[in-house]
Structures are given as C-alpha cells and as structure tokens.
mmCIF file with all atom_site columns, C-alpha atoms in Angstrom:
data_model
loop_
_atom_site.group_PDB
_atom_site.id
_atom_site.type_symbol
_atom_site.label_atom_id
_atom_site.label_alt_id
_atom_site.label_comp_id
_atom_site.label_asym_id
_atom_site.label_entity_id
_atom_site.label_seq_id
_atom_site.pdbx_PDB_ins_code
_atom_site.Cartn_x
_atom_site.Cartn_y
_atom_site.Cartn_z
_atom_site.occupancy
_atom_site.B_iso_or_equiv
_atom_site.pdbx_formal_charge
_atom_site.auth_seq_id
_atom_site.auth_comp_id
_atom_site.auth_asym_id
_atom_site.auth_atom_id
_atom_site.pdbx_PDB_model_num
ATOM 1   C CA . MET A 1 1   ? -11.134 -20.390 -21.225 1.00 68.00 ? 1   MET A CA 1
ATOM 2   C CA . ASP A 1 2   ? -7.393  -22.350 -22.174 1.00 72.00 ? 2   ASP A CA 1
ATOM 3   C CA . PRO A 1 3   ? -5.740  -23.194 -19.648 1.00 70.00 ? 3   PRO A CA 1
ATOM 4   C CA . GLN A 1 4   ? -2.248  -21.882 -21.104 1.00 73.00 ? 4   GLN A CA 1
ATOM 5   C CA . THR A 1 5   ? -4.242  -19.116 -22.484 1.00 86.00 ? 5   THR A CA 1
ATOM 6   C CA . SER A 1 6   ? -5.355  -17.654 -18.259 1.00 86.00 ? 6   SER A CA 1
ATOM 7   C CA . ARG A 1 7   ? -1.916  -17.974 -17.436 1.00 88.00 ? 7   ARG A CA 1
ATOM 8   C CA . ASP A 1 8   ? -0.637  -16.018 -20.388 1.00 91.00 ? 8   ASP A CA 1
ATOM 9   C CA . GLN A 1 9   ? -3.101  -13.556 -19.508 1.00 92.00 ? 9   GLN A CA 1
ATOM 10  C CA . PHE A 1 10  ? -2.729  -13.114 -15.748 1.00 91.00 ? 10  PHE A CA 1
ATOM 11  C CA . PRO A 1 11  ? 0.037   -11.160 -15.272 1.00 91.00 ? 11  PRO A CA 1
ATOM 12  C CA . PHE A 1 12  ? -0.954  -8.410  -17.870 1.00 93.00 ? 12  PHE A CA 1
ATOM 13  C CA . ALA A 1 13  ? -4.689  -8.679  -16.315 1.00 93.00 ? 13  ALA A CA 1
ATOM 14  C CA . ASN A 1 14  ? -3.388  -8.307  -13.124 1.00 92.00 ? 14  ASN A CA 1
ATOM 15  C CA . ALA A 1 15  ? -1.226  -4.996  -14.038 1.00 94.00 ? 15  ALA A CA 1
ATOM 16  C CA . ARG A 1 16  ? -4.376  -3.670  -15.917 1.00 96.00 ? 16  ARG A CA 1
ATOM 17  C CA . VAL A 1 17  ? -6.289  -4.184  -12.596 1.00 95.00 ? 17  VAL A CA 1
ATOM 18  C CA . ALA A 1 18  ? -3.771  -2.605  -10.321 1.00 93.00 ? 18  ALA A CA 1
ATOM 19  C CA . ARG A 1 19  ? -2.931  0.336   -13.009 1.00 95.00 ? 19  ARG A CA 1
ATOM 20  C CA . ARG A 1 20  ? -6.965  1.377   -13.189 1.00 96.00 ? 20  ARG A CA 1
ATOM 21  C CA . TRP A 1 21  ? -7.454  0.488   -9.189  1.00 94.00 ? 21  TRP A CA 1
ATOM 22  C CA . ARG A 1 22  ? -4.286  3.344   -8.216  1.00 92.00 ? 22  ARG A CA 1
ATOM 23  C CA . LYS A 1 23  ? -5.699  5.799   -11.732 1.00 94.00 ? 23  LYS A CA 1
ATOM 24  C CA . LEU A 1 24  ? -8.819  5.516   -10.139 1.00 95.00 ? 24  LEU A CA 1
ATOM 25  C CA . LEU A 1 25  ? -8.156  6.127   -6.080  1.00 93.00 ? 25  LEU A CA 1
ATOM 26  C CA . ASP A 1 26  ? -5.968  8.875   -7.206  1.00 92.00 ? 26  ASP A CA 1
ATOM 27  C CA . GLU A 1 27  ? -8.539  10.451  -8.319  1.00 93.00 ? 27  GLU A CA 1
ATOM 28  C CA . ARG A 1 28  ? -10.594 10.469  -5.296  1.00 92.00 ? 28  ARG A CA 1
ATOM 29  C CA . LEU A 1 29  ? -7.463  11.531  -3.144  1.00 91.00 ? 29  LEU A CA 1
ATOM 30  C CA . LYS A 1 30  ? -6.611  14.604  -5.915  1.00 90.00 ? 30  LYS A CA 1
ATOM 31  C CA . ASP A 1 31  ? -7.923  16.835  -3.270  1.00 92.00 ? 31  ASP A CA 1
ATOM 32  C CA . LEU A 1 32  ? -5.976  15.339  0.269   1.00 87.00 ? 32  LEU A CA 1
ATOM 33  C CA . GLY A 1 33  ? -2.615  16.678  -2.206  1.00 83.00 ? 33  GLY A CA 1
ATOM 34  C CA . VAL A 1 34  ? -1.020  13.829  -1.966  1.00 82.00 ? 34  VAL A CA 1
ATOM 35  C CA . THR A 1 35  ? 1.179   11.108  -4.917  1.00 83.00 ? 35  THR A CA 1
ATOM 36  C CA . GLN A 1 36  ? 0.198   7.586   -5.232  1.00 87.00 ? 36  GLN A CA 1
ATOM 37  C CA . ALA A 1 37  ? 3.919   6.662   -3.164  1.00 89.00 ? 37  ALA A CA 1
ATOM 38  C CA . ARG A 1 38  ? 2.753   8.961   -0.527  1.00 89.00 ? 38  ARG A CA 1
ATOM 39  C CA . TRP A 1 39  ? -0.648  7.435   0.013   1.00 90.00 ? 39  TRP A CA 1
ATOM 40  C CA . PHE A 1 40  ? 0.847   4.015   -0.318  1.00 92.00 ? 40  PHE A CA 1
ATOM 41  C CA . THR A 1 41  ? 3.668   4.953   2.230   1.00 94.00 ? 41  THR A CA 1
ATOM 42  C CA . MET A 1 42  ? 0.638   6.146   4.280   1.00 94.00 ? 42  MET A CA 1
ATOM 43  C CA . ILE A 1 43  ? -1.300  2.732   4.182   1.00 94.00 ? 43  ILE A CA 1
ATOM 44  C CA . CYS A 1 44  ? 1.991   0.398   4.524   1.00 94.00 ? 44  CYS A CA 1
ATOM 45  C CA . LEU A 1 45  ? 2.980   2.094   7.363   1.00 94.00 ? 45  LEU A CA 1
ATOM 46  C CA . GLN A 1 46  ? -0.714  1.907   8.746   1.00 94.00 ? 46  GLN A CA 1
ATOM 47  C CA . ARG A 1 47  ? -1.058  -1.660  7.974   1.00 92.00 ? 47  ARG A CA 1
ATOM 48  C CA . GLY A 1 48  ? 2.229   -2.559  9.453   1.00 89.00 ? 48  GLY A CA 1
ATOM 49  C CA . GLY A 1 49  ? 1.605   -0.847  12.927  1.00 84.00 ? 49  GLY A CA 1
ATOM 50  C CA . GLY A 1 50  ? 2.907   1.464   14.686  1.00 80.00 ? 50  GLY A CA 1
ATOM 51  C CA . GLY A 1 51  ? 6.719   1.723   15.166  1.00 90.00 ? 51  GLY A CA 1
ATOM 52  C CA . LEU A 1 52  ? 8.536   0.494   12.114  1.00 93.00 ? 52  LEU A CA 1
ATOM 53  C CA . THR A 1 53  ? 11.635  0.847   10.848  1.00 92.00 ? 53  THR A CA 1
ATOM 54  C CA . GLN A 1 54  ? 12.649  2.195   8.215   1.00 91.00 ? 54  GLN A CA 1
ATOM 55  C CA . ARG A 1 55  ? 13.676  -0.991  6.912   1.00 90.00 ? 55  ARG A CA 1
ATOM 56  C CA . GLU A 1 56  ? 10.938  -2.777  7.817   1.00 92.00 ? 56  GLU A CA 1
ATOM 57  C CA . LEU A 1 57  ? 8.944   -0.546  5.860   1.00 94.00 ? 57  LEU A CA 1
ATOM 58  C CA . ALA A 1 58  ? 10.848  -0.668  2.722   1.00 93.00 ? 58  ALA A CA 1
ATOM 59  C CA . HIS A 1 59  ? 10.760  -4.338  3.104   1.00 90.00 ? 59  HIS A CA 1
ATOM 60  C CA . LEU A 1 60  ? 6.749   -4.120  3.241   1.00 90.00 ? 60  LEU A CA 1
ATOM 61  C CA . MET A 1 61  ? 6.613   -2.064  0.511   1.00 92.00 ? 61  MET A CA 1
ATOM 62  C CA . THR A 1 62  ? 9.394   -4.195  -1.784  1.00 87.00 ? 62  THR A CA 1
ATOM 63  C CA . ILE A 1 63  ? 11.268  -0.438  -2.173  1.00 91.00 ? 63  ILE A CA 1
ATOM 64  C CA . GLU A 1 64  ? 14.691  0.407   -1.574  1.00 90.00 ? 64  GLU A CA 1
ATOM 65  C CA . ASN A 1 65  ? 15.617  2.292   1.519   1.00 87.00 ? 65  ASN A CA 1
ATOM 66  C CA . PRO A 1 66  ? 16.679  5.390   -0.260  1.00 88.00 ? 66  PRO A CA 1
ATOM 67  C CA . THR A 1 67  ? 13.585  5.843   -2.256  1.00 88.00 ? 67  THR A CA 1
ATOM 68  C CA . LEU A 1 68  ? 11.770  5.231   1.246   1.00 93.00 ? 68  LEU A CA 1
ATOM 69  C CA . VAL A 1 69  ? 13.910  8.176   2.791   1.00 92.00 ? 69  VAL A CA 1
ATOM 70  C CA . ARG A 1 70  ? 12.802  10.802  0.351   1.00 92.00 ? 70  ARG A CA 1
ATOM 71  C CA . LEU A 1 71  ? 9.008   9.766   0.550   1.00 92.00 ? 71  LEU A CA 1
ATOM 72  C CA . LEU A 1 72  ? 9.398   9.804   4.201   1.00 95.00 ? 72  LEU A CA 1
ATOM 73  C CA . ASP A 1 73  ? 11.015  12.960  4.084   1.00 95.00 ? 73  ASP A CA 1
ATOM 74  C CA . SER A 1 74  ? 7.945   14.773  2.163   1.00 93.00 ? 74  SER A CA 1
ATOM 75  C CA . LEU A 1 75  ? 5.560   12.997  4.794   1.00 95.00 ? 75  LEU A CA 1
ATOM 76  C CA . GLU A 1 76  ? 6.953   14.565  7.389   1.00 96.00 ? 76  GLU A CA 1
ATOM 77  C CA . GLU A 1 77  ? 7.333   18.247  6.306   1.00 95.00 ? 77  GLU A CA 1
ATOM 78  C CA . GLN A 1 78  ? 3.314   17.315  5.968   1.00 93.00 ? 78  GLN A CA 1
ATOM 79  C CA . GLY A 1 79  ? 2.918   16.692  9.436   1.00 95.00 ? 79  GLY A CA 1
ATOM 80  C CA . LEU A 1 80  ? 1.779   13.325  8.358   1.00 95.00 ? 80  LEU A CA 1
ATOM 81  C CA . ILE A 1 81  ? 4.266   10.949  10.288  1.00 96.00 ? 81  ILE A CA 1
ATOM 82  C CA . GLU A 1 82  ? 6.840   11.195  12.569  1.00 96.00 ? 82  GLU A CA 1
ATOM 83  C CA . ARG A 1 83  ? 10.556  9.183   13.438  1.00 94.00 ? 83  ARG A CA 1
ATOM 84  C CA . ARG A 1 84  ? 11.162  8.760   16.971  1.00 93.00 ? 84  ARG A CA 1
ATOM 85  C CA . HIS A 1 85  ? 14.182  7.331   17.984  1.00 89.00 ? 85  HIS A CA 1
ATOM 86  C CA . SER A 1 86  ? 14.065  3.456   19.587  1.00 82.00 ? 86  SER A CA 1
ATOM 87  C CA . GLU A 1 87  ? 14.385  2.431   23.098  1.00 84.00 ? 87  GLU A CA 1
ATOM 88  C CA . ARG A 1 88  ? 15.994  -0.403  21.914  1.00 83.00 ? 88  ARG A CA 1
ATOM 89  C CA . ASP A 1 89  ? 18.390  0.835   19.411  1.00 81.00 ? 89  ASP A CA 1
ATOM 90  C CA . ARG A 1 90  ? 19.246  4.344   19.367  1.00 78.00 ? 90  ARG A CA 1
ATOM 91  C CA . ARG A 1 91  ? 20.275  4.131   15.786  1.00 81.00 ? 91  ARG A CA 1
ATOM 92  C CA . ALA A 1 92  ? 17.073  3.122   14.532  1.00 82.00 ? 92  ALA A CA 1
ATOM 93  C CA . ARG A 1 93  ? 14.004  5.501   14.003  1.00 88.00 ? 93  ARG A CA 1
ATOM 94  C CA . LEU A 1 94  ? 10.706  4.536   14.513  1.00 94.00 ? 94  LEU A CA 1
ATOM 95  C CA . LEU A 1 95  ? 7.482   5.555   12.486  1.00 96.00 ? 95  LEU A CA 1
ATOM 96  C CA . TYR A 1 96  ? 4.265   6.673   13.565  1.00 96.00 ? 96  TYR A CA 1
ATOM 97  C CA . LEU A 1 97  ? 1.173   8.148   12.303  1.00 96.00 ? 97  LEU A CA 1
ATOM 98  C CA . THR A 1 98  ? 0.650   11.822  13.294  1.00 96.00 ? 98  THR A CA 1
ATOM 99  C CA . ASN A 1 99  ? -2.597  12.451  14.472  1.00 97.00 ? 99  ASN A CA 1
ATOM 100 C CA . ALA A 1 100 ? -2.635  14.601  11.664  1.00 96.00 ? 100 ALA A CA 1
ATOM 101 C CA . GLY A 1 101 ? -1.836  10.875  9.324   1.00 95.00 ? 101 GLY A CA 1
ATOM 102 C CA . GLU A 1 102 ? -4.556  9.317   11.777  1.00 95.00 ? 102 GLU A CA 1
ATOM 103 C CA . ARG A 1 103 ? -7.156  11.550  10.555  1.00 96.00 ? 103 ARG A CA 1
ATOM 104 C CA . PHE A 1 104 ? -5.987  11.505  7.029   1.00 94.00 ? 104 PHE A CA 1
ATOM 105 C CA . MET A 1 105 ? -5.852  7.852   6.944   1.00 95.00 ? 105 MET A CA 1
ATOM 106 C CA . SER A 1 106 ? -9.840  7.927   7.943   1.00 96.00 ? 106 SER A CA 1
ATOM 107 C CA . ASP A 1 107 ? -10.473 9.503   5.453   1.00 95.00 ? 107 ASP A CA 1
ATOM 108 C CA . LEU A 1 108 ? -7.845  8.139   2.409   1.00 93.00 ? 108 LEU A CA 1
ATOM 109 C CA . ASN A 1 109 ? -9.613  4.813   3.613   1.00 94.00 ? 109 ASN A CA 1
ATOM 110 C CA . GLU A 1 110 ? -13.143 5.636   3.600   1.00 95.00 ? 110 GLU A CA 1
ATOM 111 C CA . ARG A 1 111 ? -12.227 6.886   0.237   1.00 94.00 ? 111 ARG A CA 1
ATOM 112 C CA . ALA A 1 112 ? -10.790 3.418   -0.925  1.00 93.00 ? 112 ALA A CA 1
ATOM 113 C CA . ASN A 1 113 ? -13.671 1.198   0.650   1.00 95.00 ? 113 ASN A CA 1
ATOM 114 C CA . VAL A 1 114 ? -16.148 3.250   -1.517  1.00 96.00 ? 114 VAL A CA 1
ATOM 115 C CA . LEU A 1 115 ? -14.101 2.479   -4.643  1.00 95.00 ? 115 LEU A CA 1
ATOM 116 C CA . ARG A 1 116 ? -13.241 -1.059  -3.564  1.00 94.00 ? 116 ARG A CA 1
ATOM 117 C CA . ASP A 1 117 ? -16.972 -1.829  -2.953  1.00 96.00 ? 117 ASP A CA 1
ATOM 118 C CA . GLU A 1 118 ? -17.872 -0.318  -6.764  1.00 96.00 ? 118 GLU A CA 1
ATOM 119 C CA . MET A 1 119 ? -15.153 -2.387  -7.929  1.00 95.00 ? 119 MET A CA 1
ATOM 120 C CA . LEU A 1 120 ? -16.212 -5.642  -6.236  1.00 95.00 ? 120 LEU A CA 1
ATOM 121 C CA . ILE A 1 121 ? -19.836 -5.338  -7.703  1.00 96.00 ? 121 ILE A CA 1
ATOM 122 C CA . GLY A 1 122 ? -21.222 -9.136  -9.318  1.00 96.00 ? 122 GLY A CA 1
ATOM 123 C CA . LEU A 1 123 ? -18.370 -10.799 -7.825  1.00 95.00 ? 123 LEU A CA 1
ATOM 124 C CA . GLU A 1 124 ? -19.854 -13.615 -5.486  1.00 96.00 ? 124 GLU A CA 1
ATOM 125 C CA . ASP A 1 125 ? -18.301 -13.167 -1.767  1.00 92.00 ? 125 ASP A CA 1
ATOM 126 C CA . GLU A 1 126 ? -16.370 -16.223 -2.105  1.00 95.00 ? 126 GLU A CA 1
ATOM 127 C CA . ASP A 1 127 ? -14.140 -14.515 -5.292  1.00 95.00 ? 127 ASP A CA 1
ATOM 128 C CA . PRO A 1 128 ? -11.988 -12.148 -3.146  1.00 94.00 ? 128 PRO A CA 1
ATOM 129 C CA . GLU A 1 129 ? -10.584 -14.748 -1.058  1.00 95.00 ? 129 GLU A CA 1
ATOM 130 C CA . VAL A 1 130 ? -9.836  -17.098 -3.935  1.00 94.00 ? 130 VAL A CA 1
ATOM 131 C CA . VAL A 1 131 ? -8.044  -13.757 -5.727  1.00 93.00 ? 131 VAL A CA 1
ATOM 132 C CA . LEU A 1 132 ? -5.974  -13.167 -2.533  1.00 94.00 ? 132 LEU A CA 1
ATOM 133 C CA . ARG A 1 133 ? -4.907  -16.984 -2.010  1.00 95.00 ? 133 ARG A CA 1
ATOM 134 C CA . VAL A 1 134 ? -3.705  -16.682 -5.459  1.00 93.00 ? 134 VAL A CA 1
ATOM 135 C CA . PHE A 1 135 ? -1.817  -13.164 -5.026  1.00 92.00 ? 135 PHE A CA 1
ATOM 136 C CA . GLU A 1 136 ? 0.109   -14.658 -1.695  1.00 93.00 ? 136 GLU A CA 1
ATOM 137 C CA . GLN A 1 137 ? 1.036   -17.872 -3.556  1.00 94.00 ? 137 GLN A CA 1
ATOM 138 C CA . VAL A 1 138 ? 2.440   -15.535 -6.224  1.00 92.00 ? 138 VAL A CA 1
ATOM 139 C CA . MET A 1 139 ? 4.343   -13.616 -4.119  1.00 87.00 ? 139 MET A CA 1
ATOM 140 C CA . GLU A 1 140 ? 5.636   -15.868 -1.647  1.00 91.00 ? 140 GLU A CA 1
ATOM 141 C CA . ASN A 1 141 ? 7.125   -17.442 -5.661  1.00 92.00 ? 141 ASN A CA 1
ATOM 142 C CA . ALA A 1 142 ? 8.200   -14.152 -6.348  1.00 87.00 ? 142 ALA A CA 1
ATOM 143 C CA . THR A 1 143 ? 9.997   -13.182 -3.246  1.00 84.00 ? 143 THR A CA 1
ATOM 144 C CA . ARG A 1 144 ? 12.519  -16.916 -3.748  1.00 84.00 ? 144 ARG A CA 1
ATOM 145 C CA . ARG A 1 145 ? 13.739  -15.429 -6.971  1.00 76.00 ? 145 ARG A CA 1
#
C-alpha cells in the first residue's frame, strides 16, 4: 500500500476500530447498567490508581471537569465510587473505587479481556506493541497542539 494512502486512511481506520470496540463492549456490559461514559470513567480511575483528584481524572480522560462532575455524581449514586477529602489539601476531594466498584471493575475487566482476545485473533504477538507505540506518539503529537 502507498505510504500516503496509509496515512490518509489511518485516522478513519482508528475511528472505526474504536467505535466498533465501544459498541461490542457496550453490548457485553449492557446488563451491568452503565453507559459508555461511566465505564470509561471507571477504567480511567482504576488505571490512574486510587486517590486521584477530579482534575487529574479529567486530564487522564481528556475531558472537561464539569463534564466529569456529572459522571462522578451518577457513579457515586450507584455506589461504585466515593469522594474523600484530601489530608493534604482540604479543598481537594480524592476519588476511590468502593468495594462494589472493585467488584464491578473485576467483572468489566474480565469481559473486556475476552473481547480484546477475540479482536486480536490473527495478529502476531508484537503487532499490539507496534500499534501502542504509534498511538502513544500520535497522542503526544496531539497534546502539543
């Protein structure tokens, strides 16, 4: 394939794969009663580690803080996360998964791993590593803009 054609197709192929992944994962998580925005928030919180501030989580998710507040309110109402006051800064509230949130994430990760394995059938072991390196560079370039 012509290198320019590959460059032209890259953003669309990326968008199609991401959209398909989200659709399939949504179908597999339907019975858990969470929206895509909520499960993505939970994944980012888990990957970021317990005790993130709302600002840190919003940055990790690449969304605005007011958008995140509504998501956190709904997750807190569901009993999946909790906000705790920071011992270092009384104005800051730190985010943690609750026990129910940890159980939820265990179930979500199990289902997501099965889907991931299905979607990666036929790839060489090093292929995902190459794609991740490409995505990291693209994201780094995007954050400079």
